Tab-separated table of C-alpha atoms in Angstrom:
chain	number	residue	atom	x	y	z
A	1	MET	CA	-8.393	30.246	34.464
A	2	ASN	CA	-11.994	30.524	32.067
A	3	ARG	CA	-10.754	29.209	28.675
A	4	PRO	CA	-8.852	32.412	26.760
A	5	GLN	CA	-10.752	33.023	22.861
A	6	SER	CA	-7.799	32.311	21.271
A	7	VAL	CA	-7.674	28.744	22.782
A	8	THR	CA	-10.914	28.023	21.641
A	9	VAL	CA	-10.027	29.268	18.167
A	10	LEU	CA	-6.612	26.758	18.592
A	11	ALA	CA	-8.398	23.364	19.331
A	12	ILE	CA	-10.846	24.364	16.708
A	13	LEU	CA	-8.071	24.542	14.259
A	14	GLN	CA	-7.051	21.251	15.905
A	15	LEU	CA	-10.799	19.373	14.904
A	16	ILE	CA	-10.575	20.164	11.073
A	17	SER	CA	-6.604	19.790	10.938
A	18	GLY	CA	-7.114	16.321	12.566
A	19	VAL	CA	-9.654	15.158	10.062
A	20	PHE	CA	-7.657	16.731	6.953
A	21	SER	CA	-5.621	14.476	7.794
A	22	LEU	CA	-7.967	11.941	8.297
A	23	LEU	CA	-9.053	12.272	4.841
A	24	ASP	CA	-5.406	13.189	3.504
A	25	GLY	CA	-4.823	9.542	4.553
A	26	LEU	CA	-7.515	7.869	3.119
A	27	PHE	CA	-6.371	9.982	-0.148
A	28	ILE	CA	-3.431	8.756	-0.458
A	29	LEU	CA	-4.148	4.948	0.356
A	30	LEU	CA	-6.511	5.910	-2.539
A	31	PHE	CA	-3.363	6.610	-4.794
A	32	ALA	CA	-0.139	3.444	-3.265
A	33	GLY	CA	-3.487	0.967	-4.663
A	34	ILE	CA	-3.304	2.747	-7.818
A	35	PHE	CA	0.809	3.503	-8.817
A	36	GLY	CA	1.798	0.309	-7.085
A	37	GLY	CA	-0.824	-1.265	-9.684
A	38	LEU	CA	0.889	0.421	-12.038
A	39	GLY	CA	4.379	0.432	-11.230
A	40	ALA	CA	3.865	-2.944	-10.939
A	41	ALA	CA	1.849	-3.428	-14.677
A	42	PHE	CA	5.413	-1.519	-16.068
A	43	GLY	CA	7.867	-2.823	-13.625
A	44	GLY	CA	7.181	-5.368	-12.186
A	45	ALA	CA	6.321	-6.739	-8.342
A	46	LYS	CA	9.237	-5.655	-6.848
A	47	VAL	CA	8.961	-1.988	-7.781
A	48	GLY	CA	5.095	-1.636	-7.647
A	49	ALA	CA	5.223	-3.285	-3.564
A	50	VAL	CA	8.488	-0.676	-3.006
A	51	ILE	CA	6.471	2.280	-4.909
A	52	GLY	CA	2.777	1.361	-2.514
A	53	GLY	CA	4.203	0.498	0.465
A	54	PHE	CA	6.767	4.239	-0.118
A	55	ILE	CA	2.697	6.266	-1.005
A	56	GLY	CA	1.431	3.706	2.460
A	57	ILE	CA	4.125	5.421	4.606
A	58	PHE	CA	2.949	8.768	4.260
A	59	ALA	CA	-0.978	7.415	4.151
A	60	ALA	CA	-0.068	5.660	7.574
A	61	ILE	CA	1.983	9.476	8.472
A	62	SER	CA	-2.057	11.134	8.269
A	63	PHE	CA	-3.938	8.633	9.760
A	64	ILE	CA	-1.796	9.096	12.930
A	65	LEU	CA	-1.694	13.229	12.455
A	66	GLY	CA	-5.516	12.862	11.969
A	67	LEU	CA	-6.366	10.344	15.347
A	68	LEU	CA	-3.367	12.438	17.878
A	69	SER	CA	-4.944	15.664	16.234
A	70	LEU	CA	-8.003	14.120	17.771
A	71	LEU	CA	-7.189	12.981	21.057
A	72	LEU	CA	-5.383	16.817	21.358
A	73	THR	CA	-8.203	18.072	20.909
A	74	TRP	CA	-10.374	17.188	23.830
A	75	GLY	CA	-6.691	18.238	25.942
A	76	LEU	CA	-6.661	21.921	24.592
A	77	PHE	CA	-10.413	22.275	25.428
A	78	GLN	CA	-9.622	20.636	29.182
A	79	LEU	CA	-6.560	23.598	29.113
A	80	LYS	CA	-3.983	20.423	29.679
A	81	ASN	CA	-0.140	21.415	29.836
A	82	TRP	CA	0.295	17.697	27.754
A	83	ALA	CA	-2.198	18.745	25.103
A	84	TRP	CA	-0.138	22.504	24.265
A	85	THR	CA	3.536	20.080	23.445
A	86	GLY	CA	1.566	17.484	21.968
A	87	THR	CA	0.131	20.016	19.544
A	88	LEU	CA	3.105	21.970	18.762
A	89	ILE	CA	5.327	18.893	18.379
A	90	VAL	CA	2.650	17.567	16.334
A	91	HIS	CA	1.572	20.676	13.823
A	92	ILE	CA	5.391	20.826	13.287
A	93	ILE	CA	5.690	17.467	11.743
A	94	ALA	CA	2.095	18.087	9.915
A	95	THR	CA	4.070	21.117	7.847
A	96	LEU	CA	7.420	19.353	7.627
A	97	ALA	CA	5.718	16.207	5.479
A	98	GLN	CA	3.196	18.347	3.976
A	99	ILE	CA	5.581	20.607	2.098
A	100	ALA	CA	7.989	16.978	1.439
A	101	LYS	CA	4.631	15.533	-0.049
A	102	MET	CA	4.222	18.277	-1.367
A	103	LEU	CA	7.605	18.905	-3.712
A	104	GLY	CA	6.368	15.306	-4.040
A	105	SER	CA	3.495	15.138	-6.006
A	106	GLY	CA	3.114	18.880	-6.979
A	107	GLY	CA	0.700	19.695	-3.866
A	108	THR	CA	-3.282	18.925	-3.597
A	109	ALA	CA	-5.914	21.342	-2.449
A	110	VAL	CA	-5.987	19.207	0.278
A	111	ASN	CA	-1.869	19.071	1.194
A	112	PHE	CA	-2.114	22.753	1.578
A	113	LEU	CA	-5.023	23.588	3.528
A	114	THR	CA	-3.651	21.013	5.996
A	115	LEU	CA	-0.122	22.933	5.524
A	116	GLY	CA	-2.465	25.801	6.200
A	117	PHE	CA	-3.765	24.882	9.480
A	118	ALA	CA	-0.966	23.831	10.992
A	119	VAL	CA	1.097	26.773	10.457
A	120	ALA	CA	-2.206	28.931	11.652
A	121	SER	CA	-1.959	26.549	15.029
A	122	ILE	CA	1.684	27.701	15.367
A	123	TYR	CA	1.005	30.818	15.281
A	124	TYR	CA	-2.102	29.921	17.842
A	125	LEU	CA	0.399	27.637	19.727
A	126	LEU	CA	3.039	30.712	20.545
A	127	ARG	CA	0.738	33.905	21.414
A	128	PRO	CA	1.412	34.780	24.064
A	129	ASP	CA	-2.299	34.602	25.999
A	130	VAL	CA	-2.268	30.512	24.497
A	131	LYS	CA	0.814	29.891	26.627
A	132	GLN	CA	-0.642	31.412	29.730
A	133	ALA	CA	-4.127	29.613	29.124
A	134	PHE	CA	-1.131	26.515	29.240
A	135	ARG	CA	1.020	27.858	31.340
A	136	VAL	CA	4.469	26.921	29.948
C-alpha cells in the first residue's frame, strides 16, 4: 500500500514534535540548574536538590519523548504497525506532560507548540485513512 498523504503529514509532525521535545528538555534543564541554585541559596542544599531534581524529571521526560519521537518517525514513514501504537502512546503522554508543565509554570511558547503538535498528531492518528494504512 502506498503511504497516504496524511501519514506523511503525521510523520513530519512526529519529527517536528521530537525536535521540540528535545529542545524543551534542554530549556527545562537550564531552569533546573537555575532554580535548584536559587533554592539552595535561599532554603538550603536539600531544598535546592529537591527543586532541581523535580524540574530535572520533566527534562528527562522531554528527552525520552524526543528520542522516541525520532524512532517513531522512521516507523511511520515505513508504515510499521508498532509506530502507530507507539506514536499514539507518546502523544497522549506528551499532551499530559505539557498540560502539567503549563499548569506549573504558566506555560511557555515551546510548551504550547509541543502541545499543539501532540494534539494534531493524535487527530491524524485517529483518521480512518491513517488507521487503514497501518491496519489498525
